[in-house]
Tab-separated table of C-alpha atoms in Angstrom:
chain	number	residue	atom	x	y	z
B	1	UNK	CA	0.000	0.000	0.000
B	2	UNK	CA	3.061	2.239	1.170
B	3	UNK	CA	4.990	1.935	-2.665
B	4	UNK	CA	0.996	1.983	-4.390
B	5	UNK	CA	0.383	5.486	-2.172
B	6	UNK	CA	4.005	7.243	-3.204
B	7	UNK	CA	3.274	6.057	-6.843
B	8	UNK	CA	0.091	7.993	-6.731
B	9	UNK	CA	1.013	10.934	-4.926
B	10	UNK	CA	3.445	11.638	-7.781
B	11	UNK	CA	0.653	11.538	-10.227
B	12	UNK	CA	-1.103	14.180	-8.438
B	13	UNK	CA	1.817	15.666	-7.609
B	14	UNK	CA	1.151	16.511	-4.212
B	15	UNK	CA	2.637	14.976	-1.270
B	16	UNK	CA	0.012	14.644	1.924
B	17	UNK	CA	1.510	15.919	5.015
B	18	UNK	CA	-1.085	13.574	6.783
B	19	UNK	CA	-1.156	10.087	5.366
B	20	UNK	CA	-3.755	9.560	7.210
B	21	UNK	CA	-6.295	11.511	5.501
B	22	UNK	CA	-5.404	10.112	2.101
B	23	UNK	CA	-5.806	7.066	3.218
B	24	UNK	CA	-9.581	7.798	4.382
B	25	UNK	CA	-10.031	9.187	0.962
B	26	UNK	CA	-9.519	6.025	-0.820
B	27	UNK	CA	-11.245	3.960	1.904
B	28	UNK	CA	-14.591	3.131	0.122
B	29	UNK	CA	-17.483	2.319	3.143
B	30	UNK	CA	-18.028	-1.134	2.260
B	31	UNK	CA	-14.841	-1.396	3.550
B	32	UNK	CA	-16.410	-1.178	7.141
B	33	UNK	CA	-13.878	1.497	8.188
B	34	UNK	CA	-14.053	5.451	8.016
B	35	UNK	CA	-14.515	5.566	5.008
B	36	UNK	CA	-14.109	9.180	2.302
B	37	UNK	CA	-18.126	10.039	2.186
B	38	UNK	CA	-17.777	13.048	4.000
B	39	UNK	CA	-14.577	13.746	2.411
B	40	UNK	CA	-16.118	12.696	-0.659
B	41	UNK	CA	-19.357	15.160	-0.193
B	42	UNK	CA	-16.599	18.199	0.489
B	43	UNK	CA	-14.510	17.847	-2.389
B	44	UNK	CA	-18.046	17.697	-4.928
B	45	UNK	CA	-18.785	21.187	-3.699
B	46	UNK	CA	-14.702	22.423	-4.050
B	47	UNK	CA	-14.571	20.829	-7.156
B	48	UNK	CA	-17.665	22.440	-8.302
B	49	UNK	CA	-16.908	26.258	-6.608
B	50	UNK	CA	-12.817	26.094	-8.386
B	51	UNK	CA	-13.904	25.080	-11.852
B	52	UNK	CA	-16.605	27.609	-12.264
B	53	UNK	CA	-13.747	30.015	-10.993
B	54	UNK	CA	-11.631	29.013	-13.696
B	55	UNK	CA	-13.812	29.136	-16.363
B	56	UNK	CA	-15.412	32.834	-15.037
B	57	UNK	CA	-11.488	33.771	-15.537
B	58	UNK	CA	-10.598	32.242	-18.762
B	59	UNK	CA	-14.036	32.865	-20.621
B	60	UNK	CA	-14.848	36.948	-19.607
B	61	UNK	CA	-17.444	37.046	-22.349
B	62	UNK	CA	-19.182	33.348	-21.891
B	63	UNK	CA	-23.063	33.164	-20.905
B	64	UNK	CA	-24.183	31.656	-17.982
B	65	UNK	CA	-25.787	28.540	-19.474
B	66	UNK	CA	-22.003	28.343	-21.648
B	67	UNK	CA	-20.525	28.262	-18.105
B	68	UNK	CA	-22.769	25.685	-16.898
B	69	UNK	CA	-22.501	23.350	-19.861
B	70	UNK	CA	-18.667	23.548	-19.672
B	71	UNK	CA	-18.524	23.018	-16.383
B	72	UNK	CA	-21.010	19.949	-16.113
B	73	UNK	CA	-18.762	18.525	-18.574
B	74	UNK	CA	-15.769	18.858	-16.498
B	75	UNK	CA	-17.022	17.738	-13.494
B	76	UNK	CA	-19.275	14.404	-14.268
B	77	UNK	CA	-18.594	11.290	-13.352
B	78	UNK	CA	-17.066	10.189	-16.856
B	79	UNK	CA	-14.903	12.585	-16.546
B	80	UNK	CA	-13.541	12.288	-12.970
B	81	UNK	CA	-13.436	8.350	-13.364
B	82	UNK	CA	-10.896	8.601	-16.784
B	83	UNK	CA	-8.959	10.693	-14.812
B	84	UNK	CA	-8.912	8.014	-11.703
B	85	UNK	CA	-7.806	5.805	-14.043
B	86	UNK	CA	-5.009	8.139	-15.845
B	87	UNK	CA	-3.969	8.370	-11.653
B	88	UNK	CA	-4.067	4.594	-11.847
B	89	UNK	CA	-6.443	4.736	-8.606
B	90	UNK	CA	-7.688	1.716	-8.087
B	91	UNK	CA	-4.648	0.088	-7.254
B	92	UNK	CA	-4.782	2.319	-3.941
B	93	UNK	CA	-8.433	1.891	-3.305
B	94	UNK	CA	-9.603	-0.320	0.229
B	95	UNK	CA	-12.878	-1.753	-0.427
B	96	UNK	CA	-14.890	-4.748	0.815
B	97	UNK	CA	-14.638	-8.220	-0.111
B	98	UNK	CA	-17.849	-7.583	-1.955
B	99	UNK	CA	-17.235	-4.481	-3.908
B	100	UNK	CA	-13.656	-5.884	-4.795
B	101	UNK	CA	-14.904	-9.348	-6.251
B	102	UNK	CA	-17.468	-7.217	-7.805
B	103	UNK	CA	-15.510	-4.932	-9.789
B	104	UNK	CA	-15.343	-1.715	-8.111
B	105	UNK	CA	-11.750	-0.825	-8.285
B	106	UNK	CA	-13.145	0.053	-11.894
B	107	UNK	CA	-16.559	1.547	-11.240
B	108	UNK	CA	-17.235	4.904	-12.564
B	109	UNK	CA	-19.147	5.554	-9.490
B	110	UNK	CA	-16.572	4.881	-7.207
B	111	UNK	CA	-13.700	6.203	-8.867
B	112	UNK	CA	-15.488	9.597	-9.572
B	113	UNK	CA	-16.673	9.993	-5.789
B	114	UNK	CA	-12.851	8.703	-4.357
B	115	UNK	CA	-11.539	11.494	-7.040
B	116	UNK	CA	-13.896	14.282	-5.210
B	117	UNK	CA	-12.563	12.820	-1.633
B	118	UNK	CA	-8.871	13.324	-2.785
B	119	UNK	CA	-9.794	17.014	-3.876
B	120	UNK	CA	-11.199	17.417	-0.099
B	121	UNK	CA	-8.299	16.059	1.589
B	122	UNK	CA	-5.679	18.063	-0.763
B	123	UNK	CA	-7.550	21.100	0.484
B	124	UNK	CA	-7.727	19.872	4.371
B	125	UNK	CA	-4.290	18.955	4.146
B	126	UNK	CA	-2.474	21.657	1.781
B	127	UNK	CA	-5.392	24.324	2.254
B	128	UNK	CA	-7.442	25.989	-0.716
B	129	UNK	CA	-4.551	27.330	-2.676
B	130	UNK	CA	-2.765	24.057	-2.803
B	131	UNK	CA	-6.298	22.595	-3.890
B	132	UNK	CA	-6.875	25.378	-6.334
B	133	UNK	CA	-3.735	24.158	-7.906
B	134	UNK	CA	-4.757	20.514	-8.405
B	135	UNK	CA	-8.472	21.123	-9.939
B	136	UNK	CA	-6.590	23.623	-12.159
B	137	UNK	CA	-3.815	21.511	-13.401
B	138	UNK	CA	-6.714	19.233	-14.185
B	139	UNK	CA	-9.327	21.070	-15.351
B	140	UNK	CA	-7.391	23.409	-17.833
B	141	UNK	CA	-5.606	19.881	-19.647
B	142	UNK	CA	-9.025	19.197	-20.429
B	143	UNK	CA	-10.065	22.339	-21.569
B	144	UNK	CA	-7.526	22.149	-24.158
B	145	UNK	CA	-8.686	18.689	-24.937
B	146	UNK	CA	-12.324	20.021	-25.928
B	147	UNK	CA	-10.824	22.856	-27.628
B	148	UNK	CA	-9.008	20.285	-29.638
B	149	UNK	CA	-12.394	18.186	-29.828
B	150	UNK	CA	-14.120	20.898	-30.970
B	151	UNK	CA	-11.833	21.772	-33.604
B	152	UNK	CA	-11.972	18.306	-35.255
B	153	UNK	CA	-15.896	18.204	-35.044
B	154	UNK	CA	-16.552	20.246	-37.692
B	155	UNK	CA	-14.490	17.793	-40.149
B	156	UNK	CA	-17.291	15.907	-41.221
B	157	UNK	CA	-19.636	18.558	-41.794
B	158	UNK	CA	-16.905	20.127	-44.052
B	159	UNK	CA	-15.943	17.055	-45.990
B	160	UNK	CA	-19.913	16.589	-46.770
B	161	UNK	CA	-19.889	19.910	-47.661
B	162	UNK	CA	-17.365	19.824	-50.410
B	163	UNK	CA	-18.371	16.388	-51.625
B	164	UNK	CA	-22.422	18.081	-51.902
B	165	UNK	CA	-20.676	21.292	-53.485
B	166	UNK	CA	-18.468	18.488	-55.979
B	167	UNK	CA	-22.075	16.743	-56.700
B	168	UNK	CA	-20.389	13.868	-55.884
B	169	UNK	CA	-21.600	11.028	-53.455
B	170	UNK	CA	-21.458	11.672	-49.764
B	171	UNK	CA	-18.067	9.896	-47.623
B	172	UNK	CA	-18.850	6.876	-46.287
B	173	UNK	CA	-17.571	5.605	-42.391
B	174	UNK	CA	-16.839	1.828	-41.261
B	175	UNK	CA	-15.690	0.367	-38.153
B	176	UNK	CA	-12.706	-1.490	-38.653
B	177	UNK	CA	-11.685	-2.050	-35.791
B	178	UNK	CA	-12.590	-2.326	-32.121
B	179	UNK	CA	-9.534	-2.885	-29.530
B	180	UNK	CA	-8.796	-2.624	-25.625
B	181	UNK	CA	-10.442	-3.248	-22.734
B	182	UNK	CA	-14.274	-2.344	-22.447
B	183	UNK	CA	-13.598	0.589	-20.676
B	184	UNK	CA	-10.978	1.918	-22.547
B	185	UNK	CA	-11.478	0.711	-26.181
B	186	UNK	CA	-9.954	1.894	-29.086
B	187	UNK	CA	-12.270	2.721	-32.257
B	188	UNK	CA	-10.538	2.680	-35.871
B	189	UNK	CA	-12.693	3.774	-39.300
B	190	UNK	CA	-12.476	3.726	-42.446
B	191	UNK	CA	-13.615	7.201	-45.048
B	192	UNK	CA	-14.022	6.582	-48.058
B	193	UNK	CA	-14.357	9.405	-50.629
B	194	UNK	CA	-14.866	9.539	-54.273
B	195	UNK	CA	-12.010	11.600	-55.452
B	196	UNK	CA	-9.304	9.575	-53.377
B	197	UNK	CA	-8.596	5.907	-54.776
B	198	UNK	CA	-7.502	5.166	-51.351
B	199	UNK	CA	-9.790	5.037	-48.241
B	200	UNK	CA	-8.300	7.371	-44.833
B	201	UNK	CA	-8.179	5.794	-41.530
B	202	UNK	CA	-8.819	7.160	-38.250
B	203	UNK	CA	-8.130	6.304	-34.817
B	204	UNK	CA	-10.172	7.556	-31.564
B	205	UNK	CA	-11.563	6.369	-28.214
B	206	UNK	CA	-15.002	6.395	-29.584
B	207	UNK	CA	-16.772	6.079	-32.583
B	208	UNK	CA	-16.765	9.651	-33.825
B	209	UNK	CA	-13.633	10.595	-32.852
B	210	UNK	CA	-12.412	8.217	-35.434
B	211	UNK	CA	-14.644	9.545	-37.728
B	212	UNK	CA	-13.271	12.927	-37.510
B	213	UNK	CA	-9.742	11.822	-37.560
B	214	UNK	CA	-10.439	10.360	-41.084
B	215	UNK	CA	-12.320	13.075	-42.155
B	216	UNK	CA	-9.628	15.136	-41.359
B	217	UNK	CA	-7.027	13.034	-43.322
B	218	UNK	CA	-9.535	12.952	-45.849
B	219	UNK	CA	-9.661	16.677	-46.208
B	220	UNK	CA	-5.963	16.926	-45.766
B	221	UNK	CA	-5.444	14.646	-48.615
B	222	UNK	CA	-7.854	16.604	-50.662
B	223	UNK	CA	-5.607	19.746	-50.154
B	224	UNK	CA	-8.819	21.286	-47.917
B	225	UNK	CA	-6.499	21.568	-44.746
């Protein structure tokens, strides 16, 4: 647990002054122990208060219901359980016989709330700046991730576009390829387009991701970059 709780306080990057309290935050309560609900219901409402901060900052001219939307999407469970996994949690987590035969050292559920418990006990242990820190070092990776999302998504609609404008037939998408685990699988399509003999491939961790990656080579290839 010692070597497992050093490994993942260098993925935060934050070392815990009290070991104790980190150690509550990955204590799920089937565990039958104190357990990180408290810590778990504390770090929901910092997490929540520090990304609206954030994006008030970085957005000056944003609506309210922008605001909301982005920060709903930062803060759901999806989102807070990838990043337990990029932290590798679960291999620190102390859960009952039940919940561990069960699966739950990869439950969204339980990652997301044990996420929100670790963003309580940074601030209990390191105070709000050093929590500030963490939710922005977090937060702001993945606002450059949807940037770059929302870049590629209008791909498709431009490759229709020019193949409607061409009066040529519209691209067509296939799955390839599905890879990796259930939770992490890895999606890989096909776009084909009239003009190019050859067919683009595109990789993504879902669906349309690789869509847009192909579209995008698709374009490229068609000198539309």
């Amino acid at each position: 647990m010692a070597t497992a709780l050093d490994k993942l306080q260098k993925h935060l990057n934050y070392q815990f002054s009290d070991q104790e309290l980190v150690r509550t935050a990955l204590t799920h309560r089937s565990a039958n122990r104190p357990n990180n609900e408290r810590l778990e219901f504390l770090g929901d409402s910092l997490l929540g208060f520090i990304v609206a901060e954030i994006l008030f900052e970085i957005y000056p001219d944003a609506r309210e219901g922008d605001l909301s939307r982005m920060r709903a999407g930062l803060v759901n469970k999806e989102s807070l359980a990838e990043f337990a996994r990029e932290l590798e949690l679960g291999e620190c987590l102390r859960l009952g016989l039940g919940e561990l035969n069960t699966g739950g050292k990869d439950r969204d559920s339980i990652l997301a709330d044990t996420v929100e418990a670790i963003i309580a006990a940074i601030y209990l242990d390191g105070g709000i700046e050093a929590c500030r820190q963490f939710v922005r070092r977090w937060s702001e990776a993945r606002l450059s991730s949807q940037f770059a999302d929302a870049q590629q998504k209008d791909n498709k609609t431009r490759l229709q576009e020019l193949m409607q404008s061409q009066g040529l037939p519209l691209p067509r998408y296939e799955v390839v390829k599905i890879s990796g685990e259930d939770h992490q699988q890895l999606f890989q399509v096909s776009c084909r387009v009239a003009p190019l003999q050859k067919f683009q491939i595109g990789h993504g961790r879902s669906k349309r991701f690789a869509e847009q990656e192909a579209a995008q080579k698709a374009l490229e290839q068609l000198g539309e970059n």
